[in-house]
Amino acid sequence: MSRRYWKSIEERDGGEDWLPADRDEFPEPLAVLPDAPGTLGRRGFLKAAGFGLAGTLAAGCQRGPVSKAIPFLNQPEEVMPGRATWYATTCGACSAACGLLVKNRDGRPIKLEGNPQHPLSRGGLCAVGQASLLGLYDRWRHRGPLKRGQPASWADVDADIVSALAAIRHRGGALRLLTGTIVSPTLSATIGRFMATFPNARHVVYDAISSSAILDAHERTHGRRALPRYHFGQAAVIAGVDADFLGTWISPVEFTRGYRDGRSLEGNPPRCSYHAQFESGLTITGTKADWRTRIAPGEEGPVLTQLAARVARRAGLAWPAGDVGMPPVPGAPLDDLAGRLWAARGASLVVSGCQDVAVQVICNFVNHLLGNYGRTIDINRPSYQRGGCDAALGELAAELAAGAVDGLLVAAANPAYDLPADLDFATLARRVDLLVSFAGSPDETAALAGYVCPDHHYLEAWSDAEPAAGCASITQPVLAPIGGTRAIVESLARWMDDARPAYELVRAHWESALFPRRIPVEPFETFWDTAVHDGAVELQVAPRESAASGTSAPLPDPVAAGAAPPEGALSLVLYPSVGQLDGRHAHNPWLQELPDPITKVTWDNCASLSPDAAASLGVREGDVVRIETGGPSPAAAALELPVYIQPGQHDRAVAIPLGYGRASTERFTRAGPHWLESQPGVGPNGLVGINAAPLIVFEGGTLRYGGRAVRIAPTGRRIELATTQRHHSIIEPRQVSSAGSRPIVREMPVSALSAQQPPPGATREGRGLWPDDHPYSGRRWGLIIDLNACTGCSACVVACQVENNIPVVGRDEVRRQREMHWLRIDRYFTDADESVDVVHQPMLCQHCANAPCETVCPVLATVHSADGLNQQVYNRCVGTRYCANNCPYKVRRFNWFTYARADAVENLVLNPDVTVRTRGVMEKCSLCAQRLLEARISARARGEPARDTDVRTACEQSCPAGAIVLGDLNDPASRVAALAKDPRYFQVLEDLNVRPGVGYLAVVRNRDADPGKAGHV
């Protein structure tokens, strides 16, 4: 596969607008620093280049302020000052409820990592889960209850609410509890007991990113409203239709690990599942597919209908009776996919994220024909991670509109923000006499509530979770509540005159309800202690009878394509972004600054258009366009967003990420000049991005995110997006002008892997221009990254940021190419017929043996260690930036400003083992040197040499796909040494002979080497 790779369209086309910025390492003149004079004289030069060299040297000799530490009077046995304590708990960042290990240092949590013993997540953790730690130290959180917007005591609030609830109960009024999906069995049981005390009460569950159609379809075909568990690791052939299961769909960490298992490339022939993806916009899942096809919004039903018809013919079933019409995708590849699915009966999987019950019924029908139920799809041990019912939400809206609701409690949801405009929840909520919110942080719904009873952050609370039947986990507090918050389960219990704390409520429910389901039989104390220590336990699941799809259920009707948008209009696609999801973490600057894995945009949402669609509209990237709909309310009529040109997107689609425009993001405009500069027309009132949720359509009893016709018109204004897609390019202009010239990433077909062929362009070390200064007679630390496993999810980026105290710089600094991430994910496109292929490549300091940065540093701030690390000595660095200019990988970062904030609470998240850098210092990846040192000290205390299996870098530990491996390259028994001998192994820019300590494994596509053949579009 000698192919041409490029990071942006400008880079591909060789336009003149990208070359100067790419060649000029430091486009900003030194005089732009805030304290530099207008003309750069001698004093200004010293301040800019060395940031006051004499002052820096003098500061090293000064004593800081004296703070006294008071030791324990009676030191707990398990606590040692300066040593970390680890706790097992459950992630509460979303309803996936992955397993966590929390690193607690001197009484404060400083790092979250995946729990390897959790049966669902198996040690992985997503970017949102990693970043959710910062929410614990958010100074904007509610510190106590509110009564009509003013601080109040819990006693006053409880008295008012209990009185109001008693009045509702006495007169038989309607009480409604509106929540997101609840995976806690204790909270669910408490809600049931609480609602049972009212004659007219109902618990309504909805998800802002809904999967209600899947549950409704299974109720129709299987007699149970359940969300199945999907076992991607057991599937040899996978077909995805509008389902980003590696990105944001239901349980991406669980699905990513299973997907990796199915493509482990182990054995002979190598194990590599075949993956076909149909989607309108480009997603993380689509970038990993062997065959990805662009379809227009609304064509999900016809695609599945055509696929079902082909599978039905192979099953000898005459379905459908009539002609289903021409397929919206090429027929020959669709025939090939149906043949692959039929050949892999019982080991195949068809999934769809479409919010259309009829489409989901056909999806169930195909899986039934293929014999997937009970194998790759488990309906008897279902998932509880999405339990929302959109139809019940519609009924609640009708009740609110009729004024038939006397009391409304809202928990784990923000309906005033994330529901469509045609439901108009904000207006309806004002008709309720009693509106109570349990929001832990200010949000749009809490602003409407008469009472706010703030819930704990999940790291402060006792709770539990059962995200899938038979998989139960404990959520335990890792520090005392920072403010005067209270767990929801305690609030509901208090209002039932039950004053037990959350710990006792959880423990009592486990003893009465979960303990009888234990595996194996053991005393309750042992069972409970094991659950708290390990974080998760397996439970028995009672067998349930269910109807078989396609037998007792009637045959489904074919689904025809929806009406095409009018002439000049496009179809809208709304989707959750990896960093923001439904907007619940919009207040988190780590996630705001995380480059989106697909668009690479930070601090904004945008309207993505295909290159051809943008050309037909006469717009280019950064142009602000007005998106108009025929919505039922002014809020849904129009919004304005900057354009982003997205290769791989369908020409009839405009894609907009959800989760932006939150009121809570106004805080960033008051957090300092370098976090966020508001741009007129992009975010009203200083908000980050625009809320696109009003454009969601509530139709047919479900929330619809795609297919709505919109018209787009340029406004004549432009905004420079804070996108990193063109930053730190390591491809030379000649490389994008000729295919196969010095490739940075490498691909190979699975057939070449079977033949033990190296990836195209792979070379091995040759003779260098200077002697070998680092022979490494002992250990040499190295890192190997499997590009075939990497999905680009960016969990490693946030994990590195948390572990190494990497600052947030804000939108304006990102625009200036000054983002500080030590680890970036380079996203490369390559042409593939009408679409594109994508390769994700994590890029970090390569820890070169012949490091070019070391030869040019005038003060020896960057030096080499005996075990293979390229080290950065911050106290020596004077900020010349010669090292960054000489680095061929562009992985060194310069601190232009003192980015650290002075907030005493938020600074508690900082890792005390890592220096907090300041202005004028160059920094980069250290391979988590603090972790290597800790492992060495621990091994020395045990009286044995340190093993590479004793330590994992932050990026390695977090990766859901297990794509990153650290180890000793000089140890033949180590895993990295074995991977370095893999036929797929290569090093980036290895012809420079800098001898990097980081290597890569090539991407393997399960298709022919020629991407133009049938089966690839």
Tab-separated table of C-alpha atoms in Angstrom, residues 784-979:
chain	number	residue	atom	x	y	z
A	784	ILE	CA	5.644	0.527	21.266
A	785	ILE	CA	2.269	1.709	19.973
A	786	ASP	CA	0.043	-0.548	17.917
A	787	LEU	CA	-1.617	1.686	15.332
A	788	ASN	CA	-3.942	-1.148	14.409
A	789	ALA	CA	-5.391	-1.067	17.934
A	790	CYS	CA	-5.362	2.704	18.413
A	791	THR	CA	-8.761	4.292	17.755
A	792	GLY	CA	-7.690	7.890	18.339
A	793	CYS	CA	-10.104	8.190	21.286
A	794	SER	CA	-7.615	10.536	23.042
A	795	ALA	CA	-7.978	8.995	26.499
A	796	CYS	CA	-4.182	8.846	26.600
A	797	VAL	CA	-3.957	12.600	25.929
A	798	VAL	CA	-6.037	13.472	28.989
A	799	ALA	CA	-4.341	10.797	31.115
A	800	CYS	CA	-0.965	12.338	30.302
A	801	GLN	CA	-2.309	15.811	31.073
A	802	VAL	CA	-3.611	14.758	34.497
A	803	GLU	CA	-0.521	12.770	35.456
A	804	ASN	CA	2.015	15.411	34.425
A	805	ASN	CA	0.322	18.671	35.462
A	806	ILE	CA	0.026	19.911	31.895
A	807	PRO	CA	-1.714	23.292	31.818
A	808	VAL	CA	-4.689	24.470	29.813
A	809	VAL	CA	-3.837	27.469	27.636
A	810	GLY	CA	-7.173	28.497	26.122
A	811	ARG	CA	-8.587	29.107	22.681
A	812	ASP	CA	-6.372	32.023	21.681
A	813	GLU	CA	-3.146	30.231	22.549
A	814	VAL	CA	-4.250	27.092	20.689
A	815	ARG	CA	-4.792	29.271	17.631
A	816	ARG	CA	-1.143	30.345	17.960
A	817	GLN	CA	0.019	26.692	17.943
A	818	ARG	CA	0.868	26.885	21.634
A	819	GLU	CA	-1.134	23.974	23.031
A	820	MET	CA	0.836	22.233	25.760
A	821	HIS	CA	-0.179	18.576	25.375
A	822	TRP	CA	2.864	16.333	25.631
A	823	LEU	CA	1.062	13.640	23.663
A	824	ARG	CA	-0.867	14.437	20.516
A	825	ILE	CA	-2.844	12.212	18.169
A	826	ASP	CA	-1.882	12.900	14.560
A	827	ARG	CA	-4.782	12.075	12.274
A	828	TYR	CA	-3.733	11.220	8.720
A	829	PHE	CA	-6.037	10.912	5.740
A	830	THR	CA	-5.329	8.981	2.593
A	831	ASP	CA	-7.449	8.966	-0.528
A	832	ALA	CA	-9.661	5.950	-1.107
A	833	ASP	CA	-11.948	6.327	-4.095
A	834	GLU	CA	-14.767	8.738	-3.190
A	835	SER	CA	-14.013	8.607	0.527
A	836	VAL	CA	-10.906	8.608	2.698
A	837	ASP	CA	-9.093	6.217	4.965
A	838	VAL	CA	-7.845	7.477	8.314
A	839	VAL	CA	-4.920	6.457	10.489
A	840	HIS	CA	-4.482	7.705	14.071
A	841	GLN	CA	-0.906	8.012	15.300
A	842	PRO	CA	-0.054	9.002	18.881
A	843	MET	CA	3.039	11.183	18.727
A	844	LEU	CA	5.183	11.954	21.759
A	845	CYS	CA	8.851	12.480	22.543
A	846	GLN	CA	10.634	9.611	20.834
A	847	HIS	CA	13.458	9.457	23.422
A	848	CYS	CA	16.053	9.191	20.702
A	849	ALA	CA	19.435	7.661	21.463
A	850	ASN	CA	20.984	10.157	19.029
A	851	ALA	CA	18.662	12.942	20.128
A	852	PRO	CA	18.898	16.045	17.880
A	853	CYS	CA	17.630	18.229	20.729
A	854	GLU	CA	20.592	17.370	22.953
A	855	THR	CA	23.217	18.522	20.473
A	856	VAL	CA	21.930	22.096	20.256
A	857	CYS	CA	20.990	22.977	23.829
A	858	PRO	CA	23.520	25.579	25.050
A	859	VAL	CA	22.919	24.864	28.743
A	860	LEU	CA	22.545	21.053	28.706
A	861	ALA	CA	18.924	21.277	29.787
A	862	THR	CA	18.092	18.204	27.702
A	863	VAL	CA	20.298	15.215	28.458
A	864	HIS	CA	20.244	11.445	28.206
A	865	SER	CA	19.839	8.926	31.012
A	866	ALA	CA	21.622	5.606	31.254
A	867	ASP	CA	18.344	3.730	30.783
A	868	GLY	CA	17.267	5.395	27.553
A	869	LEU	CA	15.245	8.448	28.595
A	870	ASN	CA	15.665	11.849	27.041
A	871	GLN	CA	15.411	14.047	30.132
A	872	GLN	CA	14.461	17.709	30.450
A	873	VAL	CA	16.071	19.616	33.343
A	874	TYR	CA	13.673	22.484	33.949
A	875	ASN	CA	15.983	24.423	36.265
A	876	ARG	CA	18.601	24.712	33.521
A	877	CYS	CA	16.324	25.677	30.670
A	878	VAL	CA	16.604	29.313	29.575
A	879	GLY	CA	14.023	29.107	26.810
A	880	THR	CA	16.142	29.345	23.665
A	881	ARG	CA	13.854	26.827	21.949
A	882	TYR	CA	16.719	25.530	19.834
A	883	CYS	CA	15.733	22.013	20.855
A	884	ALA	CA	12.196	22.418	19.520
A	885	ASN	CA	13.550	23.784	16.253
A	886	ASN	CA	15.856	20.786	15.904
A	887	CYS	CA	13.289	18.119	16.815
A	888	PRO	CA	12.081	16.342	13.663
A	889	TYR	CA	8.994	15.029	15.498
A	890	LYS	CA	7.803	18.448	16.777
A	891	VAL	CA	6.953	17.113	20.233
A	892	ARG	CA	8.528	19.704	22.519
A	893	ARG	CA	6.354	22.368	24.134
A	894	PHE	CA	7.338	25.843	25.316
A	895	ASN	CA	5.696	27.624	28.239
A	896	TRP	CA	4.930	31.081	26.903
A	897	PHE	CA	3.085	32.201	30.004
A	898	THR	CA	2.569	31.180	33.594
A	899	TYR	CA	-0.476	29.119	32.780
A	900	ALA	CA	-0.955	27.730	36.284
A	901	ARG	CA	-3.984	29.133	38.082
A	902	ALA	CA	-3.924	30.424	41.642
A	903	ASP	CA	-7.153	28.722	42.668
A	904	ALA	CA	-6.424	26.932	45.936
A	905	VAL	CA	-9.098	24.277	45.418
A	906	GLU	CA	-8.459	23.494	41.753
A	907	ASN	CA	-4.717	23.213	42.392
A	908	LEU	CA	-5.398	20.250	44.670
A	909	VAL	CA	-5.582	18.142	41.514
A	910	LEU	CA	-1.870	18.661	40.808
A	911	ASN	CA	0.435	15.656	41.072
A	912	PRO	CA	3.082	16.430	43.740
A	913	ASP	CA	5.541	14.027	42.083
A	914	VAL	CA	5.794	16.217	38.975
A	915	THR	CA	7.211	19.736	38.850
A	916	VAL	CA	4.736	22.450	37.925
A	917	ARG	CA	6.508	24.275	35.150
A	918	THR	CA	6.472	28.026	34.748
A	919	ARG	CA	7.064	30.601	32.081
A	920	GLY	CA	10.072	30.235	29.806
A	921	VAL	CA	10.619	26.489	30.197
A	922	MET	CA	10.638	23.828	27.501
A	923	GLU	CA	8.858	20.588	28.380
A	924	LYS	CA	7.921	17.266	26.828
A	925	CYS	CA	7.033	13.644	27.515
A	926	SER	CA	9.203	12.011	30.183
A	927	LEU	CA	7.754	8.492	29.796
A	928	CYS	CA	6.274	9.149	33.257
A	929	ALA	CA	9.742	9.235	34.837
A	930	GLN	CA	8.147	9.630	38.267
A	931	ARG	CA	6.448	6.261	37.846
A	932	LEU	CA	9.682	4.619	36.723
A	933	LEU	CA	11.449	6.031	39.776
A	934	GLU	CA	8.706	4.857	42.122
A	935	ALA	CA	8.918	1.336	40.672
A	936	ARG	CA	12.693	1.353	41.119
A	937	ILE	CA	12.401	2.458	44.754
A	938	SER	CA	9.753	-0.152	45.501
A	939	ALA	CA	11.873	-2.896	43.922
A	940	ARG	CA	14.887	-1.778	45.908
A	941	ALA	CA	12.834	-1.996	49.108
A	942	ARG	CA	11.916	-5.569	48.158
A	943	GLY	CA	15.576	-6.349	47.533
A	944	GLU	CA	15.104	-7.249	43.868
A	945	PRO	CA	15.656	-5.516	40.524
A	946	ALA	CA	12.841	-3.481	39.032
A	947	ARG	CA	10.808	-5.256	36.370
A	948	ASP	CA	9.195	-3.512	33.433
A	949	THR	CA	5.944	-5.239	34.375
A	950	ASP	CA	5.921	-3.240	37.629
A	951	VAL	CA	5.230	0.080	35.941
A	952	ARG	CA	2.924	1.482	33.292
A	953	THR	CA	2.866	4.970	31.870
A	954	ALA	CA	-0.303	7.020	32.278
A	955	CYS	CA	-1.138	6.750	28.577
A	956	GLU	CA	-0.558	2.997	28.570
A	957	GLN	CA	-2.696	2.387	31.634
A	958	SER	CA	-5.644	4.379	30.318
A	959	CYS	CA	-5.795	3.048	26.753
A	960	PRO	CA	-9.062	1.094	26.305
A	961	ALA	CA	-7.569	-0.784	23.357
A	962	GLY	CA	-4.309	-1.726	25.064
A	963	ALA	CA	-2.441	-0.156	22.156
A	964	ILE	CA	0.526	1.161	24.184
A	965	VAL	CA	3.205	-1.031	25.770
A	966	LEU	CA	6.154	0.119	27.902
A	967	GLY	CA	9.097	-2.115	28.644
A	968	ASP	CA	12.782	-2.868	28.461
A	969	LEU	CA	13.949	-3.110	24.868
A	970	ASN	CA	17.134	-4.874	25.997
A	971	ASP	CA	15.269	-7.638	27.827
A	972	PRO	CA	14.574	-10.479	25.369
A	973	ALA	CA	11.774	-11.730	27.623
A	974	SER	CA	9.921	-8.421	27.664
A	975	ARG	CA	6.829	-7.802	25.627
A	976	VAL	CA	8.283	-4.745	23.892
A	977	ALA	CA	11.304	-6.724	22.760
A	978	ALA	CA	8.984	-9.275	21.178
A	979	LEU	CA	6.893	-6.571	19.535
